[in-house]
Amino acid sequence: MEKNRPSWSSRVTFILAAVGSAVGLGNIWRFPYIMGQNGGAVFLAVYLLLILTICFIPLFAELVVGKFTKKECIGAYEAINPKFKFLGAMNPITGVLISSFYFIVGGWILNYIYLSFTSSKITDYGAYFGSFTQSALIPCILTLVFLFLCIFFTARGVKKGIEFANNVLMPLFAVILVVLIAFSLSLPNAKLGLEYMFKPDFSKLNAHMFLAALGQALFTLSIGMGALLTYGSYIKEDKNITKSTYTIIFSDTLFALLAGVMLFPAIFSFGLEPSSGAGLVFVTLPYIFSQIPFGGIVSGAFFILLLAAAITSGISIIEVPVATMTERFKISRINACTILFFIISAISIPATLSFGPFSEFKIIGKNIFDFLDFITSNFLMPLNAFFLCVIAGWFLKIKGGTFIRNRVFAALFDFGLKFVVPITLLLVLYIGLK
Ligand code: PHE
């Protein structure tokens, strides 16, 4: 084992960092818009079903593989069997691809923080979002600023960089969400939004929805790109990974549901389109803020806290390739961060321009941004999660009984890890991509 590997200062710190990784743009930005594109309540039902029955298994397995091997992704897979190192390498690669679109949205948040504090005369937020994202220069600069912020914290290392953001800012964020929910529910027609979210029409069920829900569930829980494996590898003493797993899942789902209950009533009340895509949050929220007393301050506070949540997730995404570069290739942390800054920028900039100058450039019918999002969430993450379960279940031979006291649950876990989850992941991938 490496002597200089980082480690968490306490069990609580680890849980907070893992929750900080999970709760981010996936909950507030991606969840509502993917749900809006996939028919609302039916999607939510499928999503919750997948989280409760399937997702906790790969989440748990990632933590265990990390904790037992105490290595970054390639080394961890290699320690189980040298043949698997290439599968391990898919994790940091997926991480780089995710950061290349995730950080663009981080840049959008920076813009909305600025807007909150300037007295802008915007009346049509939909049109504003369109023209802003098309405008090329500012979004590119802001993407790089956000990338720099995440890299900066990552370069400072595991303890100093990550702990403050998680300990203080996340609880504050939950409070502000609750205040906004109260306002949103008081709007005329708020009931329509709640119905859209909670009254499923099962006739709308389809295979693509399962893939979209699986992609969203993995994305929001940070499963399938080694983030939790890497964080798990920094655990020293924690024996109770089961409890950590539940905490991560519970908090992440709570934040996603809060985001939905905050947005959908407002979307219906303002007559916006739930299926309008990636701009949904950035159009709806400014409308809400423009209606409430002290809207500018509330808006500023909200976007700053969202920025903090996005940074803690962004750090965990970057930490995966950084850990691989420092441990495996013996590059110093600061150099690894610098190299990554350039690699991620090289992919992010064309992706940022895919809303403007490069909008005609399409891969499988999608612009670069949507393509990166789709290929990572709906293909690479499920695939990585599949390999992880197979490796953990059949080669590392994790036995549920080691961690789960109840014998029935332990046996169910073993069966799930070896058979049910890998088969389901492959099946959803196959049917959804067909
Ligand atoms: N789960 C994070 C979010 O919801 C994104 C993320 C994906 C983080 C993959 C780490 C790994 O915003």
Short mmCIF file of C-alpha atoms and ligand atoms in Angstrom, two decimals:
data_model
loop_
_atom_site.label_atom_id
_atom_site.label_comp_id
_atom_site.label_asym_id
_atom_site.label_seq_id
_atom_site.Cartn_x
_atom_site.Cartn_y
_atom_site.Cartn_z
CA MET A 1 0.00 0.00 0.00
CA GLU A 2 1.18 3.53 -0.76
CA LYS A 3 2.54 5.36 2.25
CA ASN A 4 1.40 8.80 1.23
CA ARG A 5 -2.14 8.01 0.24
CA PRO A 6 -4.69 10.54 1.47
CA SER A 7 -7.29 9.42 3.99
CA TRP A 8 -10.40 10.94 5.60
CA SER A 9 -10.02 12.48 9.01
CA SER A 10 -13.15 10.77 10.31
CA ARG A 11 -16.09 8.64 9.37
CA VAL A 12 -18.34 11.69 9.29
CA THR A 13 -16.02 13.45 6.89
CA PHE A 14 -16.13 10.51 4.56
CA ILE A 15 -19.92 10.36 4.57
CA LEU A 16 -20.19 14.09 3.98
CA ALA A 17 -17.77 13.92 1.09
CA ALA A 18 -19.63 11.01 -0.45
CA VAL A 19 -22.95 12.84 -0.02
CA GLY A 20 -21.27 15.96 -1.43
CA SER A 21 -20.26 13.94 -4.45
CA ALA A 22 -23.76 12.56 -4.95
CA VAL A 23 -25.75 15.74 -4.35
CA GLY A 24 -25.02 18.18 -7.13
CA LEU A 25 -26.22 19.29 -10.52
CA GLY A 26 -27.52 15.77 -11.05
CA ASN A 27 -30.27 16.47 -8.51
CA ILE A 28 -31.13 20.08 -9.18
CA TRP A 29 -30.38 20.51 -12.88
CA ARG A 30 -30.44 17.08 -14.52
CA PHE A 31 -33.15 15.26 -12.57
CA PRO A 32 -36.02 17.72 -13.28
CA TYR A 33 -35.23 18.06 -16.95
CA ILE A 34 -34.76 14.34 -17.62
CA MET A 35 -37.99 13.72 -15.72
CA GLY A 36 -39.71 16.41 -17.78
CA GLN A 37 -38.51 14.81 -21.01
CA ASN A 38 -39.68 11.38 -19.92
CA GLY A 39 -43.24 12.03 -18.90
CA GLY A 40 -43.07 13.06 -15.22
CA ALA A 41 -44.54 10.74 -12.61
CA VAL A 42 -44.02 7.44 -14.51
CA PHE A 43 -40.36 8.28 -14.83
CA LEU A 44 -40.19 9.09 -11.14
CA ALA A 45 -41.76 5.73 -10.31
CA VAL A 46 -39.23 3.84 -12.45
CA TYR A 47 -36.38 5.93 -11.07
CA LEU A 48 -37.34 5.27 -7.45
CA LEU A 49 -37.81 1.58 -8.18
CA LEU A 50 -34.32 1.34 -9.68
CA ILE A 51 -32.77 3.24 -6.80
CA LEU A 52 -34.41 1.06 -4.18
CA THR A 53 -33.91 -2.30 -5.83
CA ILE A 54 -30.78 -2.05 -7.96
CA CYS A 55 -28.60 0.96 -7.35
CA PHE A 56 -27.56 0.43 -3.76
CA ILE A 57 -25.72 -2.74 -4.80
CA PRO A 58 -23.16 -1.20 -7.20
CA LEU A 59 -22.87 1.80 -4.87
CA PHE A 60 -21.99 -0.47 -1.97
CA ALA A 61 -19.69 -2.59 -4.16
CA GLU A 62 -17.73 0.47 -5.28
CA LEU A 63 -17.10 1.52 -1.70
CA VAL A 64 -16.07 -1.99 -0.71
CA VAL A 65 -13.68 -2.47 -3.65
CA GLY A 66 -12.08 0.88 -2.84
CA LYS A 67 -11.86 0.20 0.87
CA PHE A 68 -10.35 -3.26 0.44
CA THR A 69 -7.87 -2.60 -2.30
CA LYS A 70 -6.91 0.91 -1.09
CA LYS A 71 -5.99 1.83 -4.62
CA GLU A 72 -7.14 4.10 -7.44
CA CYS A 73 -9.36 2.52 -10.11
CA ILE A 74 -6.79 0.84 -12.35
CA GLY A 75 -4.79 -0.51 -9.40
CA ALA A 76 -7.97 -1.65 -7.65
CA TYR A 77 -9.17 -3.71 -10.61
CA GLU A 78 -5.65 -4.98 -11.22
CA ALA A 79 -5.34 -6.11 -7.59
CA ILE A 80 -8.37 -8.30 -8.09
CA ASN A 81 -7.05 -9.69 -11.36
CA PRO A 82 -4.36 -8.14 -13.61
CA LYS A 83 -6.55 -8.83 -16.65
CA PHE A 84 -9.10 -6.29 -15.40
CA LYS A 85 -6.90 -3.23 -15.43
CA PHE A 86 -8.32 -1.99 -18.72
CA LEU A 87 -11.80 -2.12 -17.28
CA GLY A 88 -10.48 -0.10 -14.37
CA ALA A 89 -9.09 2.48 -16.78
CA MET A 90 -12.56 3.09 -18.18
CA ASN A 91 -13.46 4.85 -14.93
CA PRO A 92 -11.08 7.83 -15.10
CA ILE A 93 -11.79 8.13 -18.82
CA THR A 94 -15.52 8.31 -18.09
CA GLY A 95 -14.70 10.90 -15.42
CA VAL A 96 -12.94 13.14 -17.91
CA LEU A 97 -15.88 12.88 -20.32
CA ILE A 98 -18.41 13.68 -17.57
CA SER A 99 -16.45 16.70 -16.40
CA SER A 100 -16.38 18.01 -19.94
CA PHE A 101 -20.11 18.70 -19.91
CA TYR A 102 -20.75 18.98 -16.17
CA PHE A 103 -18.45 21.98 -15.89
CA ILE A 104 -20.30 23.81 -18.61
CA VAL A 105 -23.39 23.81 -16.41
CA GLY A 106 -21.16 24.99 -13.56
CA GLY A 107 -20.27 27.94 -15.80
CA TRP A 108 -23.97 28.70 -16.36
CA ILE A 109 -24.43 28.88 -12.59
CA LEU A 110 -21.66 31.45 -12.33
CA ASN A 111 -23.49 33.56 -14.89
CA TYR A 112 -26.74 33.34 -12.92
CA ILE A 113 -24.93 34.36 -9.72
CA TYR A 114 -23.75 37.45 -11.54
CA LEU A 115 -27.26 38.12 -12.86
CA SER A 116 -28.74 37.82 -9.37
CA PHE A 117 -26.68 40.73 -8.16
CA THR A 118 -27.13 43.02 -11.15
CA SER A 119 -30.47 44.62 -11.76
CA SER A 120 -31.12 43.03 -15.13
CA LYS A 121 -34.24 43.92 -17.08
CA ILE A 122 -34.82 40.41 -18.42
CA THR A 123 -38.46 39.51 -18.87
CA ASP A 124 -38.27 36.43 -21.09
CA TYR A 125 -35.92 34.03 -19.31
CA GLY A 126 -36.33 31.33 -21.97
CA ALA A 127 -35.10 33.63 -24.71
CA TYR A 128 -32.34 34.90 -22.43
CA PHE A 129 -31.06 31.38 -21.70
CA GLY A 130 -31.02 30.60 -25.44
CA SER A 131 -29.08 33.70 -26.37
CA PHE A 132 -26.68 33.33 -23.45
CA THR A 133 -25.73 29.73 -24.26
CA GLN A 134 -25.34 30.59 -27.95
CA SER A 135 -23.08 33.52 -27.23
CA ALA A 136 -19.88 31.42 -27.19
CA LEU A 137 -17.31 33.61 -25.47
CA ILE A 138 -18.80 34.18 -22.00
CA PRO A 139 -20.01 30.57 -21.53
CA CYS A 140 -16.54 29.31 -22.56
CA ILE A 141 -14.79 31.61 -20.11
CA LEU A 142 -17.19 30.66 -17.31
CA THR A 143 -16.74 26.93 -18.01
CA LEU A 144 -13.01 27.41 -17.60
CA VAL A 145 -13.50 29.41 -14.39
CA PHE A 146 -15.66 26.67 -12.92
CA LEU A 147 -13.18 24.02 -14.03
CA PHE A 148 -10.42 26.03 -12.42
CA LEU A 149 -12.35 26.26 -9.14
CA CYS A 150 -12.85 22.49 -8.96
CA ILE A 151 -9.27 21.78 -9.94
CA PHE A 152 -8.05 24.28 -7.35
CA PHE A 153 -9.84 22.49 -4.51
CA THR A 154 -8.77 19.09 -5.80
CA ALA A 155 -5.16 20.25 -6.02
CA ARG A 156 -5.32 21.31 -2.37
CA GLY A 157 -6.03 17.73 -1.44
CA VAL A 158 -8.71 15.62 0.08
CA LYS A 159 -9.02 17.05 3.57
CA LYS A 160 -8.56 20.79 3.29
CA GLY A 161 -10.43 21.26 0.07
CA ILE A 162 -13.55 19.22 0.47
CA GLU A 163 -14.55 19.32 4.11
CA PHE A 164 -15.75 22.92 4.53
CA ALA A 165 -18.01 22.86 1.51
CA ASN A 166 -19.70 19.72 2.73
CA ASN A 167 -20.01 20.47 6.41
CA VAL A 168 -21.48 23.94 6.21
CA LEU A 169 -22.95 24.55 2.81
CA MET A 170 -25.08 21.47 2.20
CA PRO A 171 -27.39 21.96 5.23
CA LEU A 172 -27.79 25.60 4.25
CA PHE A 173 -28.74 24.55 0.75
CA ALA A 174 -31.50 22.27 2.05
CA VAL A 175 -32.98 25.16 4.06
CA ILE A 176 -33.12 27.44 1.03
CA LEU A 177 -34.75 24.71 -1.03
CA VAL A 178 -37.50 24.36 1.55
CA VAL A 179 -38.18 28.12 1.49
CA LEU A 180 -38.47 28.04 -2.29
CA ILE A 181 -40.76 25.02 -2.16
CA ALA A 182 -43.12 26.90 0.15
CA PHE A 183 -43.26 29.75 -2.36
CA SER A 184 -43.66 27.46 -5.35
CA LEU A 185 -46.54 25.59 -3.70
CA SER A 186 -48.33 28.87 -3.01
CA LEU A 187 -48.49 29.74 -6.73
CA PRO A 188 -51.74 29.38 -8.70
CA ASN A 189 -52.02 25.95 -10.38
CA ALA A 190 -49.27 24.50 -8.20
CA LYS A 191 -51.43 21.39 -7.92
CA LEU A 192 -50.89 20.62 -11.62
CA GLY A 193 -47.15 20.43 -11.01
CA LEU A 194 -47.58 18.04 -8.11
CA GLU A 195 -49.90 15.87 -10.19
CA TYR A 196 -47.39 15.85 -13.01
CA MET A 197 -44.77 14.64 -10.58
CA PHE A 198 -46.71 12.19 -8.46
CA LYS A 199 -49.66 10.86 -10.48
CA PRO A 200 -48.17 8.30 -12.85
CA ASP A 201 -49.78 7.40 -16.15
CA PHE A 202 -48.39 3.91 -16.66
CA SER A 203 -49.55 3.77 -20.27
CA LYS A 204 -46.58 6.02 -21.04
CA LEU A 205 -44.07 3.43 -19.85
CA ASN A 206 -41.40 2.50 -22.39
CA ALA A 207 -37.94 0.91 -22.62
CA HIS A 208 -36.08 4.16 -23.23
CA MET A 209 -37.54 5.51 -20.03
CA PHE A 210 -35.87 2.68 -18.12
CA LEU A 211 -32.51 3.54 -19.64
CA ALA A 212 -33.02 7.24 -18.96
CA ALA A 213 -34.01 6.48 -15.35
CA LEU A 214 -31.07 4.13 -14.87
CA GLY A 215 -28.66 6.68 -16.37
CA GLN A 216 -30.07 9.37 -14.08
CA ALA A 217 -29.94 7.12 -11.00
CA LEU A 218 -26.30 6.17 -11.60
CA PHE A 219 -25.33 9.73 -12.46
CA THR A 220 -26.95 11.30 -9.44
CA LEU A 221 -25.54 8.68 -7.07
CA SER A 222 -22.07 9.03 -8.62
CA ILE A 223 -21.99 5.32 -9.48
CA GLY A 224 -20.10 3.86 -12.42
CA MET A 225 -17.04 6.04 -12.85
CA GLY A 226 -14.98 5.25 -9.79
CA ALA A 227 -15.77 8.34 -7.70
CA LEU A 228 -17.07 6.28 -4.80
CA LEU A 229 -14.39 3.66 -5.32
CA THR A 230 -11.73 6.34 -5.02
CA TYR A 231 -13.41 7.97 -1.99
CA GLY A 232 -13.85 4.48 -0.49
CA SER A 233 -10.14 3.84 -0.89
CA TYR A 234 -9.43 6.76 1.46
CA ILE A 235 -11.48 5.21 4.28
CA LYS A 236 -9.38 4.14 7.24
CA GLU A 237 -11.52 2.58 9.92
CA ASP A 238 -15.13 2.75 8.89
CA LYS A 239 -16.62 -0.70 9.14
CA ASN A 240 -20.17 0.39 8.62
CA ILE A 241 -20.27 0.89 4.90
CA THR A 242 -23.89 -0.24 4.86
CA LYS A 243 -24.95 2.77 6.89
CA SER A 244 -22.91 5.09 4.66
CA THR A 245 -24.61 3.60 1.61
CA TYR A 246 -28.08 4.29 3.00
CA THR A 247 -27.11 7.82 4.00
CA ILE A 248 -25.84 8.61 0.51
CA ILE A 249 -28.94 7.19 -1.16
CA PHE A 250 -31.34 8.83 1.27
CA SER A 251 -29.83 12.31 1.05
CA ASP A 252 -29.43 12.21 -2.69
CA THR A 253 -33.02 11.12 -3.27
CA LEU A 254 -34.26 13.73 -0.81
CA PHE A 255 -32.48 16.53 -2.68
CA ALA A 256 -33.80 15.33 -6.04
CA LEU A 257 -37.37 15.19 -4.74
CA LEU A 258 -37.03 18.62 -3.14
CA ALA A 259 -35.78 20.00 -6.44
CA GLY A 260 -38.77 18.49 -8.24
CA VAL A 261 -41.31 19.82 -5.73
CA MET A 262 -39.69 23.24 -5.97
CA LEU A 263 -39.74 23.35 -9.77
CA PHE A 264 -42.75 21.54 -11.20
CA PRO A 265 -45.46 23.59 -9.47
CA ALA A 266 -43.72 26.74 -10.73
CA ILE A 267 -43.29 25.31 -14.24
CA PHE A 268 -47.03 24.69 -14.48
CA SER A 269 -47.94 27.93 -12.83
CA PHE A 270 -45.84 30.00 -15.25
CA GLY A 271 -47.04 27.95 -18.24
CA LEU A 272 -43.54 26.67 -19.09
CA GLU A 273 -42.77 23.43 -20.90
CA PRO A 274 -41.54 20.60 -18.61
CA SER A 275 -39.91 18.81 -21.55
CA SER A 276 -37.86 21.78 -22.69
CA GLY A 277 -34.49 20.17 -21.86
CA ALA A 278 -31.22 21.27 -20.31
CA GLY A 279 -32.33 24.88 -19.76
CA LEU A 280 -35.34 23.96 -17.60
CA VAL A 281 -33.93 24.97 -14.22
CA PHE A 282 -32.23 28.05 -15.63
CA VAL A 283 -35.48 29.30 -17.07
CA THR A 284 -37.87 28.35 -14.29
CA LEU A 285 -35.89 29.52 -11.30
CA PRO A 286 -35.29 33.08 -12.48
CA TYR A 287 -39.06 33.37 -13.00
CA ILE A 288 -39.61 32.29 -9.42
CA PHE A 289 -36.99 34.70 -8.16
CA SER A 290 -38.45 37.57 -10.15
CA GLN A 291 -41.77 37.10 -8.32
CA ILE A 292 -40.68 36.86 -4.71
CA PRO A 293 -39.72 39.59 -2.27
CA PHE A 294 -35.94 40.07 -2.10
CA GLY A 295 -35.75 37.82 -5.17
CA GLY A 296 -32.27 39.03 -6.10
CA ILE A 297 -30.80 38.08 -2.73
CA VAL A 298 -32.61 34.74 -2.58
CA SER A 299 -31.48 34.04 -6.14
CA GLY A 300 -27.88 34.90 -5.32
CA ALA A 301 -27.92 32.71 -2.22
CA PHE A 302 -29.52 29.84 -4.11
CA PHE A 303 -27.08 29.87 -7.00
CA ILE A 304 -24.08 30.26 -4.69
CA LEU A 305 -25.18 27.20 -2.73
CA LEU A 306 -25.88 25.31 -5.94
CA LEU A 307 -22.38 26.26 -7.01
CA ALA A 308 -21.02 24.79 -3.78
CA ALA A 309 -22.97 21.56 -4.35
CA ALA A 310 -21.69 21.43 -7.93
CA ILE A 311 -18.11 22.01 -6.80
CA THR A 312 -18.19 19.17 -4.27
CA SER A 313 -19.44 16.87 -7.02
CA GLY A 314 -16.98 18.29 -9.55
CA ILE A 315 -14.11 17.64 -7.15
CA SER A 316 -15.13 14.01 -6.81
CA ILE A 317 -15.25 13.62 -10.58
CA ILE A 318 -11.77 15.07 -11.00
CA GLU A 319 -10.35 13.16 -8.05
CA VAL A 320 -10.74 9.90 -10.02
CA PRO A 321 -8.30 10.72 -12.85
CA VAL A 322 -6.11 12.65 -10.40
CA ALA A 323 -5.81 9.60 -8.14
CA THR A 324 -4.94 7.45 -11.14
CA MET A 325 -2.34 9.90 -12.41
CA THR A 326 -0.68 10.44 -9.03
CA GLU A 327 -0.66 6.86 -7.81
CA ARG A 328 -0.31 4.91 -10.97
CA PHE A 329 1.80 7.23 -13.09
CA LYS A 330 3.58 8.93 -10.20
CA ILE A 331 2.76 12.43 -11.42
CA SER A 332 2.62 15.03 -8.63
CA ARG A 333 -0.87 16.17 -7.60
CA ILE A 334 -0.35 19.67 -8.87
CA ASN A 335 0.98 18.49 -12.25
CA ALA A 336 -1.84 15.98 -12.60
CA CYS A 337 -4.34 18.79 -11.96
CA THR A 338 -2.66 21.04 -14.52
CA ILE A 339 -2.62 18.34 -17.19
CA LEU A 340 -6.27 17.59 -16.52
CA PHE A 341 -7.17 21.25 -16.77
CA PHE A 342 -5.93 21.24 -20.36
CA ILE A 343 -7.44 17.89 -21.34
CA ILE A 344 -10.87 18.77 -19.93
CA SER A 345 -10.76 22.26 -21.50
CA ALA A 346 -9.98 20.73 -24.89
CA ILE A 347 -13.21 18.72 -24.75
CA SER A 348 -15.32 21.25 -22.84
CA ILE A 349 -14.80 24.18 -25.17
CA PRO A 350 -16.19 22.48 -28.29
CA ALA A 351 -19.01 21.16 -26.10
CA THR A 352 -19.77 24.69 -24.85
CA LEU A 353 -19.81 25.91 -28.43
CA SER A 354 -22.26 23.18 -29.37
CA PHE A 355 -25.08 25.53 -28.32
CA GLY A 356 -23.84 28.24 -30.68
CA PRO A 357 -21.28 28.08 -33.51
CA PHE A 358 -21.00 24.25 -33.46
CA SER A 359 -24.72 23.55 -33.14
CA GLU A 360 -24.86 21.97 -36.59
CA PHE A 361 -22.25 19.40 -35.66
CA LYS A 362 -24.14 16.30 -34.56
CA ILE A 363 -23.14 12.84 -33.35
CA ILE A 364 -25.96 10.28 -33.42
CA GLY A 365 -28.33 13.21 -33.87
CA LYS A 366 -27.12 15.04 -30.75
CA ASN A 367 -24.95 18.11 -30.29
CA ILE A 368 -21.61 17.54 -28.53
CA PHE A 369 -22.97 18.51 -25.09
CA ASP A 370 -25.97 16.18 -25.29
CA PHE A 371 -23.82 13.45 -26.79
CA LEU A 372 -21.30 13.59 -23.91
CA ASP A 373 -24.14 13.53 -21.39
CA PHE A 374 -25.87 10.63 -23.16
CA ILE A 375 -22.80 8.48 -23.80
CA THR A 376 -21.57 8.76 -20.21
CA SER A 377 -24.83 8.45 -18.27
CA ASN A 378 -26.68 6.05 -20.52
CA PHE A 379 -23.82 3.90 -21.75
CA LEU A 380 -20.46 4.14 -19.96
CA MET A 381 -21.76 4.41 -16.40
CA PRO A 382 -24.13 1.42 -16.69
CA LEU A 383 -21.36 -0.54 -18.40
CA ASN A 384 -18.77 0.34 -15.75
CA ALA A 385 -21.31 -0.51 -13.04
CA PHE A 386 -21.91 -3.87 -14.74
CA PHE A 387 -18.21 -4.76 -14.80
CA LEU A 388 -17.81 -3.60 -11.24
CA CYS A 389 -20.63 -5.86 -9.99
CA VAL A 390 -19.29 -8.84 -11.94
CA ILE A 391 -15.76 -8.31 -10.65
CA ALA A 392 -16.86 -7.63 -7.07
CA GLY A 393 -19.36 -10.48 -7.02
CA TRP A 394 -17.43 -13.20 -8.83
CA PHE A 395 -13.76 -12.36 -8.35
CA LEU A 396 -13.41 -10.31 -5.17
CA LYS A 397 -16.12 -12.50 -3.72
CA ILE A 398 -17.61 -9.83 -1.50
CA LYS A 399 -19.93 -11.65 0.82
CA GLY A 400 -22.91 -9.65 1.98
CA GLY A 401 -22.75 -11.39 5.36
CA THR A 402 -19.49 -9.61 6.11
CA PHE A 403 -21.29 -6.29 6.22
CA ILE A 404 -24.98 -7.02 6.59
CA ARG A 405 -26.06 -8.64 9.83
CA ASN A 406 -29.49 -9.83 8.76
CA ARG A 407 -28.90 -13.18 7.04
CA VAL A 408 -31.77 -12.89 4.62
CA PHE A 409 -30.64 -9.46 3.44
CA ALA A 410 -27.07 -10.69 3.17
CA ALA A 411 -28.12 -13.62 0.98
CA LEU A 412 -30.27 -11.31 -1.15
CA PHE A 413 -27.33 -8.96 -1.53
CA ASP A 414 -25.02 -11.77 -2.73
CA PHE A 415 -27.59 -12.96 -5.22
CA GLY A 416 -28.24 -9.41 -6.42
CA LEU A 417 -24.57 -8.60 -6.87
CA LYS A 418 -23.77 -11.77 -8.78
CA PHE A 419 -26.87 -12.18 -10.89
CA VAL A 420 -29.78 -9.77 -10.67
CA VAL A 421 -27.97 -6.43 -10.95
CA PRO A 422 -25.49 -7.33 -13.73
CA ILE A 423 -28.24 -8.96 -15.78
CA THR A 424 -30.63 -6.03 -15.23
CA LEU A 425 -27.96 -3.51 -16.17
CA LEU A 426 -27.18 -5.33 -19.39
CA LEU A 427 -30.82 -5.81 -20.20
CA VAL A 428 -31.72 -2.16 -19.68
CA LEU A 429 -28.71 -1.14 -21.77
CA TYR A 430 -29.61 -3.53 -24.56
CA ILE A 431 -33.29 -2.70 -24.73
CA GLY A 432 -32.79 1.01 -24.20
CA LEU A 433 -30.14 1.41 -26.89
CA LYS A 434 -31.86 -0.80 -29.46
N1 PHE B 1 -23.62 12.77 -8.65
C1 PHE B 1 -23.18 14.05 -9.12
C2 PHE B 1 -24.40 14.96 -9.24
O1 PHE B 1 -25.49 14.53 -9.00
C3 PHE B 1 -22.42 13.96 -10.42
C4 PHE B 1 -21.35 12.92 -10.42
C5 PHE B 1 -21.37 11.93 -11.35
C6 PHE B 1 -20.34 12.96 -9.47
C7 PHE B 1 -20.41 10.93 -11.34
C8 PHE B 1 -19.37 11.96 -9.45
C9 PHE B 1 -19.42 10.95 -10.37
O2 PHE B 1 -24.28 16.09 -9.56
#
